[in-house]
Structure formats: C-alpha cells, structure tokens
Coordinates of C-alpha atoms in Angstrom, one line a residue:
M18 CA 37.6 65.2 55.5
M19 CA 41.0 63.7 56.1
M20 CA 42.3 61.5 53.3
P21 CA 45.5 59.7 52.4
P22 CA 47.1 61.1 49.2
T23 CA 45.3 58.7 46.9
C24 CA 42.1 58.3 49.0
F25 CA 41.1 54.8 47.9
P26 CA 41.6 55.5 44.2
A27 CA 40.3 52.2 43.1
L28 CA 36.8 53.1 44.5
R29 CA 36.3 55.3 41.4
N30 CA 36.4 52.0 39.4
Y31 CA 34.2 50.1 41.8
V32 CA 31.6 49.0 39.2
G33 CA 34.2 48.5 36.5
R34 CA 36.3 46.2 38.7
A35 CA 33.1 44.3 39.8
M36 CA 32.3 43.5 36.2
L37 CA 35.8 43.0 34.9
L38 CA 37.6 40.9 37.5
L39 CA 35.6 37.9 36.1
T40 CA 34.9 35.3 38.8
L41 CA 33.2 32.0 39.0
L42 CA 29.4 32.3 39.6
L43 CA 27.7 31.0 42.6
L44 CA 30.0 28.0 43.4
P45 CA 30.0 27.8 47.2
G46 CA 32.8 25.6 48.5
L47 CA 34.9 25.6 45.3
A48 CA 37.3 28.1 46.8
G49 CA 39.3 25.3 48.2
A50 CA 39.8 23.7 51.6
Q51 CA 40.6 25.8 54.7
S52 CA 44.2 25.9 55.7
P53 CA 45.4 23.8 58.7
G54 CA 45.2 25.5 62.1
K55 CA 42.1 27.5 61.1
Y56 CA 40.5 29.3 64.0
S57 CA 37.4 31.6 64.1
L58 CA 37.8 35.2 63.1
E59 CA 34.1 35.9 63.3
G60 CA 33.4 39.4 64.7
E61 CA 34.5 43.0 64.2
W62 CA 38.1 44.0 63.6
K63 CA 38.7 47.7 63.8
G64 CA 41.4 50.3 64.3
P65 CA 42.5 53.8 63.3
L66 CA 44.6 54.1 60.1
T67 CA 47.1 57.0 60.3
V68 CA 46.8 59.3 57.4
P69 CA 48.2 62.8 56.7
G70 CA 46.4 65.2 59.0
G71 CA 44.7 62.6 61.3
S72 CA 43.3 59.1 61.0
L73 CA 40.5 57.0 59.4
P74 CA 38.5 54.3 61.3
I75 CA 38.9 51.0 59.5
Q76 CA 36.3 48.4 60.2
I77 CA 36.3 44.8 58.9
I78 CA 33.4 42.5 59.8
V79 CA 34.0 38.7 59.4
T80 CA 31.4 36.0 59.3
E81 CA 32.2 32.3 59.4
L82 CA 30.0 30.4 56.9
A83 CA 28.6 26.9 57.3
S84 CA 30.5 25.8 54.2
G85 CA 33.8 26.4 56.0
N86 CA 34.5 29.6 54.0
R87 CA 34.5 33.2 55.4
F88 CA 32.6 36.3 54.3
A89 CA 33.9 39.7 55.2
V90 CA 33.1 43.3 54.4
L91 CA 35.1 46.5 54.7
N92 CA 33.7 49.8 56.1
V93 CA 35.4 53.2 56.2
A94 CA 32.5 55.5 57.3
P95 CA 34.2 58.9 56.6
Q96 CA 35.0 57.8 53.1
R97 CA 31.4 56.5 52.5
I98 CA 32.9 53.0 51.9
N99 CA 30.2 50.6 53.0
R100 CA 30.1 46.8 52.9
I101 CA 32.8 46.3 50.3
P102 CA 33.3 42.5 49.9
T103 CA 36.7 41.5 51.3
L104 CA 38.7 38.2 50.9
V105 CA 40.1 36.6 54.0
E106 CA 43.2 34.4 54.1
Q107 CA 44.6 32.9 57.2
H108 CA 47.9 31.0 57.5
G109 CA 48.7 30.2 61.1
D110 CA 48.8 33.5 63.0
T111 CA 49.1 35.5 59.8
V112 CA 45.8 37.0 58.5
V113 CA 45.3 38.9 55.2
F114 CA 42.3 41.0 54.3
F115 CA 42.0 42.0 50.7
A116 CA 39.3 44.3 49.4
E117 CA 40.0 44.0 45.7
Q118 CA 37.3 46.3 44.5
V119 CA 38.9 49.3 46.2
G120 CA 42.5 48.1 45.9
C121 CA 43.1 47.8 49.7
R122 CA 45.1 45.1 51.5
F123 CA 45.9 44.4 55.2
K124 CA 48.4 41.8 56.4
G125 CA 48.8 41.3 60.1
L126 CA 50.1 39.0 62.8
R127 CA 47.7 37.8 65.5
T128 CA 48.9 38.6 69.0
A129 CA 48.1 37.0 72.4
E130 CA 45.8 40.0 73.1
N131 CA 43.7 39.0 70.0
Q132 CA 44.8 41.9 67.9
L133 CA 46.1 42.0 64.3
V134 CA 49.3 44.0 64.1
G135 CA 50.5 44.7 60.5
T136 CA 50.5 46.9 57.5
W137 CA 47.7 48.5 55.5
S138 CA 48.5 49.1 51.8
Q139 CA 46.8 50.5 48.7
P140 CA 48.1 52.1 45.5
G141 CA 50.3 55.0 46.5
Y142 CA 50.0 54.6 50.3
Q143 CA 51.2 52.3 53.0
A144 CA 51.0 52.6 56.8
A145 CA 51.2 50.5 60.0
L146 CA 47.8 49.4 61.4
T147 CA 46.6 47.5 64.4
L148 CA 43.1 46.0 64.4
S149 CA 41.4 45.1 67.7
F150 CA 38.8 42.4 67.9
V151 CA 35.3 42.9 69.0
P152 CA 33.4 39.6 69.4
P153 CA 29.9 39.3 67.8
P154 CA 26.9 39.7 70.1
A155 CA 25.6 36.6 71.7
A156 CA 23.1 34.7 69.6
P157 CA 19.5 35.1 70.7
P158 CA 17.9 32.1 72.4
K159 CA 16.2 29.6 70.1
T160 CA 12.5 29.8 70.2
F161 CA 10.3 26.8 70.5
R162 CA 8.9 25.4 67.3
F163 CA 6.1 22.9 67.0
P164 CA 7.1 19.7 65.1
P165 CA 5.8 19.6 61.5
P166 CA 2.5 17.7 60.8
Y167 CA 4.3 14.9 58.9
R168 CA 6.8 12.2 59.4
V169 CA 10.5 13.0 59.2
Q170 CA 13.2 10.3 58.7
E171 CA 17.0 10.8 58.5
V172 CA 18.1 8.5 55.7
T173 CA 21.2 7.2 53.9
V174 CA 21.0 6.7 50.1
R175 CA 23.5 4.4 48.5
N176 CA 24.9 5.2 45.0
E177 CA 26.1 1.7 44.1
A178 CA 27.6 2.7 40.8
D179 CA 30.0 5.1 42.4
Q180 CA 30.3 3.4 45.7
I181 CA 29.3 6.4 47.8
S182 CA 26.6 7.1 50.3
L183 CA 24.6 10.4 50.5
K184 CA 22.9 11.6 53.7
G185 CA 19.5 13.3 53.7
T186 CA 16.0 13.5 55.0
L187 CA 12.7 11.9 53.8
T188 CA 9.5 13.6 54.8
I189 CA 6.2 11.7 54.4
P190 CA 2.7 13.1 54.9
A191 CA 0.5 11.9 57.7
G192 CA -1.8 9.0 56.8
A193 CA -1.6 5.5 55.4
G194 CA -0.5 6.3 51.9
P195 CA 0.7 5.3 49.4
F196 CA 1.9 8.9 48.6
P197 CA 3.4 10.4 45.4
A198 CA 7.0 11.5 46.1
V199 CA 9.7 13.7 44.6
A200 CA 13.5 13.8 45.1
L201 CA 15.0 17.3 45.1
L202 CA 18.2 18.2 43.2
S203 CA 20.2 21.3 44.1
D204 CA 21.9 23.9 41.8
W205 CA 25.6 23.9 41.1
G206 CA 28.2 23.8 43.9
P207 CA 28.1 21.9 47.2
Q208 CA 24.9 22.5 49.0
N209 CA 23.1 21.0 52.0
Q210 CA 19.8 19.3 51.7
D211 CA 17.9 22.5 52.1
G212 CA 19.6 24.2 49.1
Q213 CA 20.5 26.9 51.6
Y214 CA 21.7 30.4 50.7
G215 CA 22.4 32.3 53.9
A216 CA 19.3 32.0 56.0
Y217 CA 17.1 31.2 53.0
K218 CA 16.3 27.5 52.5
L219 CA 15.2 27.2 48.9
L220 CA 14.7 23.4 48.7
G221 CA 13.7 23.2 52.4
G222 CA 10.8 25.5 51.8
V223 CA 9.6 23.5 48.8
A224 CA 9.9 20.2 50.8
D225 CA 7.8 21.6 53.7
H226 CA 5.1 23.0 51.3
L227 CA 4.7 19.8 49.3
T228 CA 4.8 17.4 52.3
R229 CA 2.1 19.3 54.1
R230 CA 0.0 18.9 51.0
G231 CA 0.3 15.1 50.4
V232 CA 3.6 14.7 48.5
A233 CA 6.5 12.9 50.1
V234 CA 9.9 14.6 49.6
L235 CA 13.5 13.2 49.6
R236 CA 16.3 15.8 49.8
L237 CA 19.9 14.9 50.1
H238 CA 23.1 16.7 51.1
D239 CA 25.4 17.1 48.0
R240 CA 28.6 15.1 47.8
G241 CA 31.1 16.2 50.5
V242 CA 28.4 18.0 52.6
E243 CA 27.1 17.1 56.0
G244 CA 28.3 13.5 56.0
S245 CA 27.7 12.7 52.3
Q246 CA 30.6 11.0 50.7
G247 CA 32.5 12.2 47.6
Q248 CA 33.4 15.8 46.4
S249 CA 31.0 18.2 44.7
A250 CA 33.9 20.0 43.1
L251 CA 34.9 16.9 41.2
A252 CA 31.4 15.7 40.3
S253 CA 30.4 15.9 36.6
P254 CA 26.8 16.1 35.4
E255 CA 27.0 12.3 34.7
D256 CA 28.0 11.8 38.4
R257 CA 25.0 13.8 39.5
V258 CA 22.7 11.8 37.2
R259 CA 23.8 8.7 39.0
D260 CA 23.0 10.3 42.3
A261 CA 19.5 11.2 41.1
Q262 CA 19.0 7.6 39.9
A263 CA 20.1 6.4 43.3
A264 CA 17.5 8.7 44.9
L265 CA 14.8 7.3 42.7
A266 CA 15.9 3.7 43.5
F267 CA 15.7 4.5 47.2
L268 CA 12.2 5.9 46.9
R269 CA 11.0 2.8 45.1
T270 CA 11.9 0.7 48.2
Q271 CA 9.7 2.8 50.6
E272 CA 6.4 1.0 51.5
L273 CA 4.4 4.2 52.1
L274 CA 5.2 5.7 48.7
D275 CA 3.4 5.1 45.3
A276 CA 6.1 3.5 43.1
G277 CA 4.1 4.7 40.0
H278 CA 4.3 8.4 40.9
L279 CA 8.0 9.1 41.8
G280 CA 9.5 12.3 40.3
L281 CA 12.5 14.6 40.3
L282 CA 12.5 18.3 41.0
G283 CA 15.7 20.2 40.3
H284 CA 16.8 23.8 40.8
G285 CA 19.3 25.3 38.3
E286 CA 21.8 22.6 37.2
G287 CA 19.7 20.2 39.3
G288 CA 16.8 20.7 36.7
N289 CA 19.1 19.7 33.9
I290 CA 20.2 16.6 35.9
A291 CA 16.6 15.7 36.3
L292 CA 16.0 15.9 32.5
L293 CA 19.1 13.7 31.8
A294 CA 17.9 11.1 34.3
A295 CA 14.5 11.2 32.6
A296 CA 16.2 10.2 29.3
R297 CA 17.8 7.1 30.9
P298 CA 16.5 3.6 31.8
L299 CA 14.2 3.5 34.9
P300 CA 13.2 7.2 34.5
P301 CA 11.1 9.2 36.9
A302 CA 7.3 9.5 36.4
F303 CA 7.6 13.3 36.1
V304 CA 10.1 16.1 36.2
V305 CA 9.9 19.7 37.5
T306 CA 12.8 22.1 36.6
L307 CA 13.3 25.4 38.3
A308 CA 15.5 27.8 36.4
A309 CA 17.2 25.1 34.4
A310 CA 19.6 26.1 31.6
G311 CA 18.8 25.6 27.9
L312 CA 21.9 27.1 26.4
P313 CA 25.3 25.4 26.3
G314 CA 27.3 25.5 29.5
I315 CA 29.9 28.0 28.2
D316 CA 27.1 30.4 27.2
V317 CA 25.6 30.1 30.7
L318 CA 28.9 30.6 32.5
S319 CA 30.0 33.6 30.3
T320 CA 27.0 35.7 31.5
Q321 CA 27.5 34.9 35.2
L322 CA 28.1 38.0 37.4
G323 CA 31.2 37.4 39.5
L324 CA 33.0 34.9 37.2
G325 CA 36.2 33.7 38.9
R326 CA 35.5 35.2 42.3
P327 CA 35.0 33.4 45.6
A328 CA 31.4 32.5 46.4
A329 CA 30.8 35.2 49.0
V330 CA 31.9 38.0 46.7
A331 CA 30.0 36.6 43.7
D332 CA 26.9 36.3 46.0
T333 CA 27.3 39.9 47.1
L334 CA 27.5 41.2 43.5
L335 CA 24.4 39.2 42.6
H336 CA 22.4 40.7 45.5
Q337 CA 23.6 44.2 44.6
L338 CA 22.2 43.7 41.1
Q339 CA 18.9 42.2 42.4
R340 CA 18.5 45.1 44.9
R341 CA 18.9 47.6 42.0
Q342 CA 16.3 45.8 40.1
N343 CA 14.0 45.7 43.1
A344 CA 14.4 49.4 43.5
E345 CA 13.6 50.0 39.8
N346 CA 10.4 47.9 40.2
V347 CA 9.4 49.8 43.3
A348 CA 9.9 53.1 41.5
T349 CA 7.8 51.9 38.6
Q350 CA 5.0 50.8 40.9
Q351 CA 5.1 54.2 42.6
K352 CA 4.8 56.0 39.3
I353 CA 1.8 53.8 38.3
E354 CA 0.1 54.5 41.6
K355 CA 0.6 58.3 41.0
M356 CA -0.9 57.9 37.6
R357 CA -4.0 56.1 39.1
A358 CA -4.3 58.8 41.7
S359 CA -4.3 61.5 39.0
G360 CA -7.0 59.8 37.0
A361 CA -5.1 57.8 34.4
N362 CA -7.2 55.1 32.7
A363 CA -6.4 51.4 32.3
A364 CA -5.0 51.8 28.8
Q365 CA -2.6 54.5 29.9
I366 CA -1.3 52.4 32.8
Q367 CA -0.9 49.4 30.6
I368 CA 1.2 51.4 28.1
Q369 CA 3.4 52.6 31.0
E370 CA 3.9 49.0 32.3
E371 CA 4.7 47.7 28.8
Q372 CA 7.2 50.5 28.1
Q373 CA 8.9 49.9 31.5
Y374 CA 9.1 46.1 30.7
L375 CA 10.7 46.8 27.3
R376 CA 13.2 49.1 28.8
Q377 CA 14.2 46.5 31.4
K378 CA 14.6 43.8 28.8
I379 CA 16.7 46.0 26.6
E380 CA 19.0 46.9 29.6
E381 CA 19.2 43.2 30.6
K382 CA 20.2 42.2 27.1
K383 CA 22.9 44.9 27.1
R384 CA 24.2 43.7 30.4
L385 CA 24.4 40.1 29.4
D386 CA 26.0 40.9 26.0
A387 CA 28.6 43.0 27.8
L388 CA 29.4 40.3 30.3
A389 CA 29.7 37.6 27.6
K390 CA 32.0 39.8 25.6
Q391 CA 34.3 40.3 28.6
Q392 CA 34.2 36.8 30.0
R393 CA 33.8 34.3 27.2
P394 CA 37.5 34.7 26.1
L395 CA 38.6 33.6 29.5
L396 CA 36.4 30.5 29.4
E397 CA 37.7 29.7 25.8
L398 CA 41.3 29.8 27.2
V399 CA 40.2 27.1 29.7
R400 CA 38.2 25.1 27.2
Q401 CA 41.0 25.1 24.5
N402 CA 43.9 24.3 26.8
L403 CA 43.8 20.8 28.3
T404 CA 46.4 21.2 31.0
D405 CA 45.5 23.2 34.1
E406 CA 49.0 24.7 34.3
L407 CA 48.9 26.3 30.9
A408 CA 45.3 27.4 31.2
Q409 CA 45.9 29.0 34.6
K410 CA 48.9 30.9 33.3
L411 CA 47.0 32.3 30.3
V412 CA 43.9 33.2 32.4
A413 CA 46.0 34.9 35.0
N414 CA 47.8 36.9 32.3
A415 CA 44.5 37.9 30.7
L416 CA 43.1 39.1 34.1
R417 CA 46.3 41.0 34.8
Q418 CA 46.0 42.9 31.5
S419 CA 42.3 43.7 31.9
T420 CA 42.5 44.6 35.6
P421 CA 46.0 45.7 36.5
G422 CA 47.3 46.6 39.9
L423 CA 46.1 43.6 42.0
P424 CA 48.3 41.2 43.9
D425 CA 49.5 38.2 42.0
S426 CA 47.6 36.0 44.3
A427 CA 44.3 37.5 43.1
Y428 CA 45.0 36.5 39.5
A429 CA 46.3 33.1 40.5
N430 CA 43.3 32.3 42.7
A431 CA 40.8 33.4 40.0
A432 CA 42.6 31.2 37.4
T433 CA 42.5 28.2 39.8
R434 CA 38.8 28.6 40.3
L435 CA 38.2 28.8 36.6
T436 CA 40.0 25.5 36.0
T437 CA 38.3 23.2 38.5
P438 CA 37.1 19.8 37.2
W439 CA 33.5 21.0 37.5
V440 CA 34.1 24.1 35.4
R441 CA 36.0 22.1 32.7
T442 CA 33.1 19.7 32.5
Y443 CA 30.4 22.3 32.5
L444 CA 32.1 24.2 29.6
H445 CA 31.3 21.1 27.5
F446 CA 27.8 20.6 28.9
Y447 CA 24.9 20.8 26.4
P448 CA 21.5 20.9 28.2
Q449 CA 19.6 19.9 25.1
R450 CA 21.4 16.6 24.8
E451 CA 19.1 13.7 25.2
L452 CA 15.9 15.8 25.5
A453 CA 14.4 13.8 22.6
Q454 CA 14.5 10.7 24.8
V455 CA 12.5 12.3 27.6
Q456 CA 9.0 10.7 27.6
C457 CA 7.6 11.6 31.0
P458 CA 5.6 14.8 31.7
V459 CA 7.8 17.9 32.4
L460 CA 7.0 21.2 34.1
L461 CA 9.5 24.0 33.2
V462 CA 9.4 26.9 35.6
H463 CA 11.5 30.1 35.3
G464 CA 11.5 33.5 37.1
A465 CA 11.2 36.4 34.7
D466 CA 13.7 38.4 36.7
D467 CA 16.3 35.7 36.9
V468 CA 19.7 37.3 36.4
V469 CA 21.7 34.0 36.8
V470 CA 20.0 31.9 34.1
N471 CA 18.1 34.3 31.8
A472 CA 14.5 33.2 31.2
S473 CA 14.2 34.6 27.7
A474 CA 17.3 32.9 26.5
N475 CA 16.9 29.5 28.2
L476 CA 13.2 28.6 28.8
S477 CA 12.2 28.5 25.1
V478 CA 15.2 26.4 24.1
L479 CA 14.2 23.7 26.6
E480 CA 10.6 23.9 25.6
K481 CA 11.5 23.5 21.9
G482 CA 13.8 20.5 22.7
L483 CA 10.9 18.8 24.5
K484 CA 8.4 19.5 21.8
G485 CA 5.9 16.7 21.3
K486 CA 6.2 15.6 25.0
A487 CA 3.7 16.4 27.8
V488 CA 5.5 19.6 28.6
E489 CA 4.3 22.8 30.3
A490 CA 6.4 26.0 30.5
R491 CA 5.6 28.7 33.1
R492 CA 7.4 32.0 33.2
L493 CA 6.6 33.7 36.5
E494 CA 6.8 37.5 36.6
G495 CA 8.7 39.3 39.4
L496 CA 10.6 36.2 40.5
N497 CA 14.4 35.8 40.5
H498 CA 16.7 32.8 40.2
F499 CA 15.9 31.8 43.8
F500 CA 12.2 32.1 43.2
Q501 CA 11.9 35.0 45.5
A502 CA 9.4 37.8 44.9
P503 CA 10.5 41.5 45.1
I504 CA 11.7 42.4 48.6
T505 CA 8.6 44.6 49.1
E506 CA 6.5 41.4 49.2
W507 CA 8.7 39.5 51.7
P508 CA 7.2 38.7 55.1
L509 CA 8.5 40.7 58.1
I510 CA 10.2 38.7 60.9
D511 CA 11.3 40.7 63.9
G512 CA 10.7 43.8 61.8
Q513 CA 13.0 42.7 59.0
P514 CA 12.1 41.4 55.5
S515 CA 12.7 37.6 55.4
P516 CA 13.2 35.9 52.0
V517 CA 10.8 33.0 51.2
F518 CA 10.0 30.9 48.2
A519 CA 7.3 32.7 46.4
S520 CA 3.8 31.3 47.1
A521 CA 2.9 31.8 43.4
A522 CA 5.7 29.4 42.4
L523 CA 4.8 26.9 45.1
D524 CA 1.2 26.8 44.0
V525 CA 2.2 26.2 40.4
I526 CA 4.5 23.3 41.4
R527 CA 2.1 21.7 43.8
T528 CA -0.9 21.9 41.4
W529 CA 1.0 20.4 38.5
I530 CA 2.5 17.5 40.6
Q531 CA -0.9 16.7 42.0
A532 CA -2.4 16.7 38.5
Q533 CA 0.2 14.0 37.6
A534 CA -0.3 12.1 40.8
P535 CA -3.5 12.9 42.7
P536 CA -3.0 13.0 46.4
V537 CA -4.3 10.3 48.7
K538 CA -7.7 11.0 50.1

C-alpha cells in the first residue's frame, strides 16, 4: 500500500481526539451565520493525492443542511479511512476542508471548471491537490401521500412580552370537539416545528400520533427558524418559558379546544421549560417531559459527547456511540438466543441479562466520569470569566495544550461556540428550580439508553423534586435520547432501516394524556 511518510498519523489517535477536542453538544445552528456569497458545494469532490511511489484517491462528500450549515465526510479507501467528519469553510471562491480527527486539511480555489485547486497538508506532509466535482444524483420523484385524517392549520403565535411572532402548525382531530390539546417544545438549539434530526422528525411523529387519536397539537418553529422571529442562540430558558406561555395563550383562544385540558410536552430542554411554565401563573393543565435534565446545566454539558464541535461533527460522534451500543445489544441478544437453543432455563437467561445490564451501566458511568473530568474545567473557565474575550483566550489555550497540532482556527472556533449567550445561560441553569411550585400532573419519560441526558442521573432527581405532586416517572428500556428503539427494530423503507419514534413511548404518552383529559366520544 502506498503511503505518504506519516500516513495520516493522527488516525492512530482517532478516538482520543474525538473525546478530547471538547465541543458543544447538539446545538444545531450555533456555529454561526454563513458567509456572504455562499454557494452550494453539495456533491462529491475527489482527486488523486500525489505521494511517494504513487497516489491516493481523496474523496470528500458534502451535504447542505436545512439549517444552512454543511456536513462533510472524508474517505480515503486504501487507507481504510471512512466517513471521517470534516469541517467546511467557504470565503468567496476559497474553500477549506478540515478533518481534525485525522489532522488533514485542504485549502483550494474554485475554478470556472468547478474544480478546487489547492494544497493538501497534514503533519509532516504537504502536496498540491486538485479536487474535481461530481454532482449528487437527481432526487427521486416525490410519491403521492394521502392527506392526514385531521385538520391542519398554519398559524402565527404572538409572544407579546418579547414582541416576537412564532410560526407553526396546529393539528386538530376530526369531529366537533372540544378536544384536549398539547403544545410541543423542542430540545436545545434552533429546530423546526418537527424537532427534526436529519430525516427523523421527532416532534412531528408525536404530533401525528396524538392528533390521530383525539388530541390536538400545536408545534412551533423555534426562534429564527422558518419565519419565526428572534434568535435561538440568544434565547435563555426564561425567553423560552415566555414562548411556551404564548403557545398556551394561543390554544386558549381556539374554539374547538377544551380550555381546561391544555398541556405542554417538551423534549430535552423543552421538558425543563414546560416544568418552569407549570410553576408560573396560568399554568398548563398537565406536563409531559421527554429526557428532561434533572442535574444542573454545567453537569449536563460536561458529559456531552462532542463539546465545542460544530453540530454535524457532534451528531456524528453521538451516532457512532449509539451504533456501538446497538451492536453490543445485538450481540447480547444473539448470545441469549444461543443459550435458549442449547436448553438454558429462564433463571440462567435472566442472570445473563442482569450481568450484561450491570456491565453496561458500569461502562456508561466510566464514560461519563471521564468526559466530565476532561470537559468540566473548560466550562468552569467560561462560567468564572464574565468577558467573552478572556474566556475564549483561556479556553483556546486549554484546548491547544490538551490537543496540540491543530490549526489556530480550530481552537478559536471551539472557544467561540463555548461562550455563546445560550451556553453562558445554561451553565447557570438549575432544573430543580421552582419544581416545588408545580401543581399540575406530570409525566416524566426517559430512555434507559440515553447517552445525552443520562436517565439514572437525571430522572430520579426530577421525580424527587416533584414529590407530593401527581407525578409518574417512566424509564423505557432500549430507547435513546431521541426515543428510538435499537436499529434492529426500525421499519424498513426501500430496504433501509428508517428511524421512528418508538411505539412503546408513544403509547405511554398517549395513554397518560388521555387519562388526564379523556378524548371526545
């Protein structure tokens, strides 16, 4: 195999860099606005890299995201480098690709022939490289879909306190009503009304399920998304509480809805916002939280995989961890099936399952403890230094010492992401605050396999804070932070597994809401 002298030396530290670069969780859109003159780079960029004794095929695949950001991966097949997350920067006709996990960087100038002509560099090696563009395949034609069996209204909700308007959709069951209703609140970061992650519509799936079964649903685009005013990156939890109150006020004006049974359902940070709104005047009739945090904000952030990195990279790291856990679950299930086939009794199988569960919990605790030990000092630098300039300087220096050899821009960008107004606010956020004032019924739902907001550490804290109230806590085995079951249980669409909101979780949510507000006959 032909290799340059150092042969992608940083690849040996792939996992270490992934854990140590310390980026900022799943904060889509907080990477900053796109530069002026932005044009599409979506497609494949490939070309031969000259190395001693021959060449290596370099392939970079770029995807334009709905948020306005870009996601890219690097492939070098002979080196077994596959789908390495790659940052993309574009300034006029100059394009930079940076795969920080393997220490590789390309900077090129776009030509009239739609090529990128520039230089490939990595520790110990540099060479000229030209990347040619291959456009993505044409999108398949959209297939016809029957309209849903309920009413759909595009709406505008006015937050009078902050003088902003939020766009969204209200879905109302068929019939005369009045119907119970719930407003959905998204997790952290700017999201559309469907709480969308790639092709997976977390909140959209919940809305469709509930509306088909007699519960009206209001879902709104977050601030700064799809016509909603304001900026999510600048919105504090208090700002989001006022948005939730505005959503409830809007629902109270709708003739087909039952004003006595209007609730809030929030995912992640949205669940904490729902609880805060329930502690204020004119509260909801009920609250459902999905993977809400119970620990202080700094504790939650310190255990986030990908702290300080752009959303696309953090998302990739998270999915890598989830895929590894899925593989472990499949291997355990196969072992149990072999035990059954060989005649093992129920007690032996139960012992095997319990031992595997304990091993996973021990490994998860080790992982979280290691992340917190590495990342909390960075967050303390931000929390203890009030000026962004000083905090960014200290954070960049700390990153440079822990992970040397990266471009200065990588440290600066990570430091900037760690000092956004939202991060500064969340570092001082205490989810248990005001729980004692919550009087309405609350359903706390958490996935046992959540690696973003750990169920063991957070669910019991919330339940304890709501003690004495009409609270029910449900920990659902096998579900992750996005309430997806293991990939082996996903439905196949066009032969490929397609993520969906787990039916077990949907049933729990619907049954509980209908118990608070019986559906119209």
